[in-house]
Amino acid sequence: MTFLFKRNPKNPPELIKALNEQVLKLDYNSDSNKKYQDECSRFLKQVKVILHGDDENEPQPDQISQLALEIYSTDCLYNLMVNLKKLDFDSRKDVVILFLTLLRRQIGSKSPTVEYILNQKPEILGLLIRGPESSEIGLICGQILRDCIKFESINKFVLHSSLFWNFFKYVQISIFEIATDAFITLHDLLTNHKKLVSEFLARNYDNFTSSINKLIQSNNYVTKRQSVKLLSELVLRRQNQAFLNQYFDDTNNLKLMMILLSDKLKNLQIEAFHIFKFFVAKPKKSQKVLDVLIKNKKNFIAFFDTFDIQSDSTTIDERDYVLGEIMKLPDIVRSE
Amino acid sequence: MSRVHSADELEVCEEVGRGGFGVVYRGIIKATNEEVAIKQIDLENDQTDLFEINKEIQIISECRLEQITGYLGCFVKQYKLWVIMEFVNGGSLFEMLKPGPIHDERTILIIVKEILVALEYLHNQGKIHRDLKSQNILLSKGGEVKLTDFGVSTQLSSNFSRRNTTVGTPYWMAPEVILNNNGGHSFKADIWSLGCCAYEIFNGKPPLQNHFPPMKALRQISRCHNNEDFVNIIELSSMEISSVFRDFLEKCFIVDPKERFSAIKLLNHKFIQKYDKSTEKFKLVKSLITKKQLWDQENHVIKNHNFYVPTEMVKNQKKWRGEDDEENNQFQFDISLISGFPPSPKTSRESSRSPGGQEKSKSPEKNNASINLQSLMKTTTKQDQFKKTIRPEFHRILNKVFHKLETKNSLTTQQYDLLVSLNNDLLNLFSFTQSSDPNEQGNYKKILVFQHLKYFLKEISKSNDIETYGPSNSKVILQKLIIPSNFNVGQRQVSEATPERGGSIREFDEIENSLFESWIDKMNEKWA
């Protein structure tokens, strides 16, 4: 009940000022760090009440707009992001609520927070992208970033940042939830805005393919499976045509899928099949791809004869189609 | 407790439960001797969705509260995900109710209060538990009460949005969840479920369970439009409880979620405020556990001890049984034509021409596997393996059958004793037979009790004589009495073998898709 005895900020601007003050004082090495943390936590809770109300009070629009203006003009979000790790465990989650509420706020057709971030403090995005580097705040940053990239302009900014490629490292971090969280963000970055991504993939074919292929070759089951799944999702998109044409002409990719098809684990096999089928179904195949398919004709026929797909009738139809296409391929004629 | 990073840090002990996602074992951190719960999730299982699992882990990793089971880390081992949680050693509230309902209102309020504290914490962060019931409330021998199992819980990214999916367990479900109206799931659904738990503690069963099967109960709940409706069906007024407790339940069972009390408001309710001596808190919960232990002893409930068997062993056994099949399924493609990959196979033309040419990057793995196999073969014979792996499982199933019989029927002492001895006999018949057939392969011997059961099932399920004898045939009657109507051997996944938790949710989903939706439509039409 400490707050009963302390002076409380009277209005939203004062509250944000007080919050900023305490956030900037946070310091691991200081003896009074705990005191600053508690103060931050207290102010953040009050911010939350202004934004969402509580049992007795409904949120007041004019209070919210005062609060937002003060937050932009004092770079409060930036301050919070820089010092996120120094806040206590539960306060960090209040930062998420504050950030996301502001992010969703619209005035007419404008999203003031999105504009603020992109025009005034894009450094915030850099901090968010690099979140997985810290096990303490990785999940918090992931949560915020995923909400940010729902806005196409921010998604574009992230894709065009050199930091984007860090995600291929982050998804291999040994802490499971951090790695998976980074994967979800990577997935969202590449699937939220179709047109944006199709341009991106077309321009970055080499870089992207080698990055995702490395993940597919990972020893970690989860990394392997998630990356194949992401790839098959991208491959299903007609918008990604330019990328697909290159991808399915590349025998390296074909080889990778053949290795996965021969994997012992059923789910990996099936995921691989959903990419492999496009190599076979593509109308104009590159000569190299055709060569590999022809040379393995017998193997494929034997393989698909026994390829076990449980009760999923579309996949069975697809398998039969693939098998039929392979049968139509010419046999190898021995040249001796 | 610090974070657990790998399986090497743990000793895995007996199975303690099964959830929708997988098996839970008790474990011990080798370095510190602390007990932990290990939840193993089979990622190759078709039912599991990595994104869903991740959501659950995110939610539990974000909770640090005395009243919520703590998260200690997770990691992938082969194709299984191990989630390490705090181990709560007393058992679930559901177990505590087996000896009978609890009428002491102080005990009820202590449990309810602790859960309210947990809910207040969750709701404040925009999280909804969505499957609150007695099975998900755990008690420790030290007297603590903890909320667990966030399998279907959800995170609202904004306090304004709501989840639109129907999850939960029928008897504990709020009307708005069933009807999916008022925007579907909100925090207040947890409060309704809490009310059901409080009712359950006092009555031994959640509301309506004694009178209605799950689907009928859902219908009853969804028909409640006024606050009195539900209170009347569950006959709240005839319960012999204090007026504050009755009032508390009424506040939980307010039909309109907006009007229903929030966790913070209920924490200030007179019922919760009535007794608040923290010393008593531990004592009362502890005495519940002692009562259950005594009851277990009196009723000869034997704690199951299923010791953990690493999957590799079970898999190897499968290999021994059907090695030829394995070979056929293993397939190698010729990828020698493709260059530019580091683990490139032989590039000479000879090898590339032979169909099914060995692919180099795969073969070392295979060798390793066969070495493992051989070393295992040396140290343990197949019979020992069976005793270690199959017998405990068989024992577990027998125990389960026994408990089911016992809970569904009121057995006489004689029946009870006969069943106990029958189970023991079956277990004692777990012995290897000498095969009379000299051609039988090597040391592959059969187990007597399983042969017995197999022959029995074969005999009973022979269907060809139905036509000859007509439906009044005594064998048909026997069949009907013995063979479950939905019997299809081999189709069911292991995780589905225990329908209590995961099963009931899935079952409901199916029904929801067919019967239930059309019924709701009809109802909506009526009101429109």
Short mmCIF file of N, CA, C and O in Angstrom, two decimals, chain B residues 98-155:
data_model
loop_
_atom_site.label_atom_id
_atom_site.label_comp_id
_atom_site.label_asym_id
_atom_site.label_seq_id
_atom_site.Cartn_x
_atom_site.Cartn_y
_atom_site.Cartn_z
N LYS B 98 -11.64 -37.31 -4.36
CA LYS B 98 -12.02 -38.72 -4.48
C LYS B 98 -12.56 -39.31 -3.19
O LYS B 98 -13.53 -40.06 -3.22
N PRO B 99 -11.93 -38.99 -2.04
CA PRO B 99 -12.49 -39.53 -0.79
C PRO B 99 -13.87 -38.95 -0.48
O PRO B 99 -14.57 -39.48 0.37
N GLY B 100 -14.25 -37.88 -1.15
CA GLY B 100 -15.57 -37.29 -0.90
C GLY B 100 -15.47 -35.78 -0.91
O GLY B 100 -14.38 -35.22 -0.86
N PRO B 101 -16.63 -35.12 -0.99
CA PRO B 101 -16.62 -33.66 -1.06
C PRO B 101 -16.11 -33.04 0.24
O PRO B 101 -16.05 -33.69 1.28
N ILE B 102 -15.74 -31.76 0.12
CA ILE B 102 -15.20 -31.04 1.28
C ILE B 102 -16.21 -29.99 1.70
O ILE B 102 -16.55 -29.10 0.92
N HIS B 103 -16.71 -30.12 2.92
CA HIS B 103 -17.75 -29.19 3.36
C HIS B 103 -17.21 -28.02 4.17
O HIS B 103 -17.90 -27.05 4.39
N ASP B 104 -15.96 -28.15 4.62
CA ASP B 104 -15.39 -27.09 5.43
C ASP B 104 -15.17 -25.83 4.60
O ASP B 104 -14.33 -25.80 3.70
N GLU B 105 -15.94 -24.79 4.89
CA GLU B 105 -15.88 -23.59 4.05
C GLU B 105 -14.55 -22.86 4.16
O GLU B 105 -14.14 -22.17 3.23
N ARG B 106 -13.85 -23.03 5.27
CA ARG B 106 -12.54 -22.37 5.38
C ARG B 106 -11.58 -22.95 4.36
O ARG B 106 -10.83 -22.25 3.70
N THR B 107 -11.60 -24.29 4.24
CA THR B 107 -10.73 -24.93 3.26
C THR B 107 -11.11 -24.47 1.86
O THR B 107 -10.25 -24.15 1.03
N ILE B 108 -12.41 -24.43 1.57
CA ILE B 108 -12.86 -24.03 0.24
C ILE B 108 -12.37 -22.62 -0.06
O ILE B 108 -11.81 -22.36 -1.12
N LEU B 109 -12.54 -21.72 0.91
CA LEU B 109 -12.19 -20.34 0.61
C LEU B 109 -10.69 -20.16 0.43
O LEU B 109 -10.25 -19.34 -0.37
N ILE B 110 -9.90 -20.97 1.15
CA ILE B 110 -8.45 -20.85 0.97
C ILE B 110 -8.06 -21.24 -0.45
O ILE B 110 -7.32 -20.53 -1.13
N ILE B 111 -8.60 -22.35 -0.91
CA ILE B 111 -8.28 -22.78 -2.27
C ILE B 111 -8.78 -21.74 -3.28
O ILE B 111 -8.04 -21.30 -4.17
N VAL B 112 -10.03 -21.32 -3.11
CA VAL B 112 -10.61 -20.35 -4.04
C VAL B 112 -9.82 -19.05 -4.04
O VAL B 112 -9.55 -18.47 -5.09
N LYS B 113 -9.38 -18.64 -2.86
CA LYS B 113 -8.66 -17.38 -2.79
C LYS B 113 -7.33 -17.46 -3.54
O LYS B 113 -6.98 -16.56 -4.31
N GLU B 114 -6.61 -18.55 -3.32
CA GLU B 114 -5.32 -18.70 -4.00
C GLU B 114 -5.50 -18.67 -5.52
O GLU B 114 -4.73 -18.06 -6.25
N ILE B 115 -6.54 -19.35 -5.99
CA ILE B 115 -6.79 -19.37 -7.43
C ILE B 115 -7.19 -17.98 -7.92
O ILE B 115 -6.80 -17.55 -9.01
N LEU B 116 -7.94 -17.26 -7.10
CA LEU B 116 -8.30 -15.89 -7.47
C LEU B 116 -7.06 -15.01 -7.61
O LEU B 116 -6.96 -14.20 -8.54
N VAL B 117 -6.10 -15.20 -6.70
CA VAL B 117 -4.85 -14.43 -6.79
C VAL B 117 -4.17 -14.74 -8.13
O VAL B 117 -3.71 -13.84 -8.84
N ALA B 118 -4.14 -16.03 -8.49
CA ALA B 118 -3.52 -16.43 -9.76
C ALA B 118 -4.28 -15.81 -10.93
O ALA B 118 -3.68 -15.29 -11.88
N LEU B 119 -5.61 -15.86 -10.89
CA LEU B 119 -6.41 -15.32 -11.99
C LEU B 119 -6.23 -13.80 -12.10
O LEU B 119 -6.15 -13.25 -13.20
N GLU B 120 -6.16 -13.15 -10.95
CA GLU B 120 -5.99 -11.70 -10.98
C GLU B 120 -4.68 -11.35 -11.69
O GLU B 120 -4.62 -10.45 -12.52
N TYR B 121 -3.64 -12.12 -11.36
CA TYR B 121 -2.32 -11.91 -11.98
C TYR B 121 -2.40 -12.13 -13.50
O TYR B 121 -1.95 -11.31 -14.29
N LEU B 122 -3.03 -13.23 -13.90
CA LEU B 122 -3.14 -13.54 -15.33
C LEU B 122 -3.97 -12.48 -16.06
O LEU B 122 -3.55 -11.95 -17.09
N HIS B 123 -5.13 -12.19 -15.52
CA HIS B 123 -6.05 -11.27 -16.20
C HIS B 123 -5.43 -9.89 -16.34
O HIS B 123 -5.61 -9.22 -17.35
N ASN B 124 -4.69 -9.51 -15.32
CA ASN B 124 -4.03 -8.22 -15.35
C ASN B 124 -3.03 -8.12 -16.49
O ASN B 124 -2.74 -7.04 -16.99
N GLN B 125 -2.51 -9.25 -16.92
CA GLN B 125 -1.55 -9.26 -18.04
C GLN B 125 -2.21 -9.58 -19.37
O GLN B 125 -1.54 -9.85 -20.37
N GLY B 126 -3.52 -9.62 -19.36
CA GLY B 126 -4.21 -9.92 -20.61
C GLY B 126 -4.20 -11.40 -20.95
O GLY B 126 -4.33 -11.77 -22.10
N LYS B 127 -4.04 -12.26 -19.95
CA LYS B 127 -4.04 -13.70 -20.23
C LYS B 127 -5.33 -14.33 -19.69
O LYS B 127 -5.83 -13.94 -18.64
N ILE B 128 -5.84 -15.31 -20.44
CA ILE B 128 -7.02 -16.05 -19.98
C ILE B 128 -6.64 -17.52 -19.87
O ILE B 128 -6.00 -18.05 -20.78
N HIS B 129 -7.01 -18.16 -18.78
CA HIS B 129 -6.64 -19.58 -18.63
C HIS B 129 -7.49 -20.47 -19.52
O HIS B 129 -6.99 -21.34 -20.20
N ARG B 130 -8.76 -20.29 -19.52
CA ARG B 130 -9.74 -20.95 -20.40
C ARG B 130 -10.04 -22.40 -20.10
O ARG B 130 -10.91 -23.00 -20.73
N ASP B 131 -9.32 -23.05 -19.19
CA ASP B 131 -9.69 -24.43 -18.88
C ASP B 131 -9.53 -24.69 -17.39
O ASP B 131 -8.95 -25.68 -16.97
N LEU B 132 -10.05 -23.79 -16.61
CA LEU B 132 -9.96 -23.92 -15.16
C LEU B 132 -10.90 -25.02 -14.69
O LEU B 132 -12.09 -24.99 -14.98
N LYS B 133 -10.36 -26.01 -13.99
CA LYS B 133 -11.16 -27.09 -13.40
C LYS B 133 -10.32 -27.77 -12.33
O LYS B 133 -9.13 -27.48 -12.21
N SER B 134 -10.94 -28.68 -11.57
CA SER B 134 -10.23 -29.23 -10.41
C SER B 134 -8.95 -29.96 -10.80
O SER B 134 -8.00 -30.00 -10.05
N GLN B 135 -8.93 -30.55 -11.99
CA GLN B 135 -7.72 -31.25 -12.42
C GLN B 135 -6.54 -30.30 -12.60
O GLN B 135 -5.39 -30.71 -12.58
N ASN B 136 -6.82 -29.03 -12.83
CA ASN B 136 -5.76 -28.06 -13.09
C ASN B 136 -5.38 -27.23 -11.86
O ASN B 136 -4.68 -26.25 -11.97
N ILE B 137 -5.89 -27.66 -10.71
CA ILE B 137 -5.50 -26.99 -9.47
C ILE B 137 -4.68 -27.99 -8.66
O ILE B 137 -5.16 -29.08 -8.33
N LEU B 138 -3.43 -27.66 -8.41
CA LEU B 138 -2.55 -28.60 -7.73
C LEU B 138 -2.28 -28.14 -6.29
O LEU B 138 -2.26 -26.95 -6.01
N LEU B 139 -2.06 -29.14 -5.42
CA LEU B 139 -1.77 -28.83 -4.02
C LEU B 139 -0.42 -29.44 -3.66
O LEU B 139 -0.10 -30.54 -4.10
N SER B 140 0.36 -28.71 -2.89
CA SER B 140 1.65 -29.26 -2.48
C SER B 140 1.55 -29.75 -1.05
O SER B 140 0.68 -29.32 -0.29
N LYS B 141 2.47 -30.65 -0.70
CA LYS B 141 2.45 -31.19 0.66
C LYS B 141 2.73 -30.11 1.69
O LYS B 141 2.42 -30.26 2.85
N GLY B 142 3.35 -29.02 1.24
CA GLY B 142 3.58 -27.89 2.13
C GLY B 142 2.34 -27.03 2.32
O GLY B 142 2.35 -26.07 3.08
N GLY B 143 1.28 -27.35 1.59
CA GLY B 143 0.03 -26.63 1.76
C GLY B 143 -0.21 -25.52 0.75
O GLY B 143 -1.14 -24.74 0.88
N GLU B 144 0.62 -25.47 -0.30
CA GLU B 144 0.39 -24.41 -1.31
C GLU B 144 -0.66 -24.85 -2.33
O GLU B 144 -0.85 -26.05 -2.55
N VAL B 145 -1.29 -23.88 -2.96
CA VAL B 145 -2.28 -24.13 -4.00
C VAL B 145 -1.77 -23.49 -5.28
O VAL B 145 -1.37 -22.32 -5.27
N LYS B 146 -1.73 -24.25 -6.37
CA LYS B 146 -1.17 -23.70 -7.60
C LYS B 146 -2.02 -24.02 -8.83
O LYS B 146 -2.48 -25.13 -9.01
N LEU B 147 -2.15 -23.04 -9.67
CA LEU B 147 -2.87 -23.20 -10.93
C LEU B 147 -1.88 -23.73 -11.98
O LEU B 147 -0.73 -23.30 -12.03
N THR B 148 -2.35 -24.66 -12.81
CA THR B 148 -1.43 -25.24 -13.79
C THR B 148 -2.16 -25.49 -15.11
O THR B 148 -3.34 -25.21 -15.25
N ASP B 149 -1.41 -26.05 -16.06
CA ASP B 149 -1.91 -26.45 -17.38
C ASP B 149 -2.47 -25.30 -18.20
O ASP B 149 -3.66 -25.00 -18.20
N PHE B 150 -1.58 -24.69 -18.94
CA PHE B 150 -1.97 -23.56 -19.77
C PHE B 150 -2.12 -23.98 -21.23
O PHE B 150 -1.90 -23.20 -22.14
N GLY B 151 -2.52 -25.23 -21.42
CA GLY B 151 -2.58 -25.81 -22.76
C GLY B 151 -3.47 -25.04 -23.71
O GLY B 151 -3.18 -24.93 -24.89
N VAL B 152 -4.56 -24.49 -23.24
CA VAL B 152 -5.45 -23.79 -24.15
C VAL B 152 -5.61 -22.33 -23.77
O VAL B 152 -6.49 -21.64 -24.25
N SER B 153 -4.73 -21.88 -22.88
CA SER B 153 -4.86 -20.50 -22.45
C SER B 153 -4.48 -19.56 -23.58
O SER B 153 -3.87 -19.95 -24.55
N THR B 154 -4.83 -18.33 -23.41
CA THR B 154 -4.58 -17.42 -24.51
C THR B 154 -4.10 -16.08 -24.00
O THR B 154 -4.30 -15.71 -22.84
N GLN B 155 -3.45 -15.39 -24.88
CA GLN B 155 -2.95 -14.06 -24.56
C GLN B 155 -3.72 -13.07 -25.41
O GLN B 155 -3.73 -13.15 -26.62
#
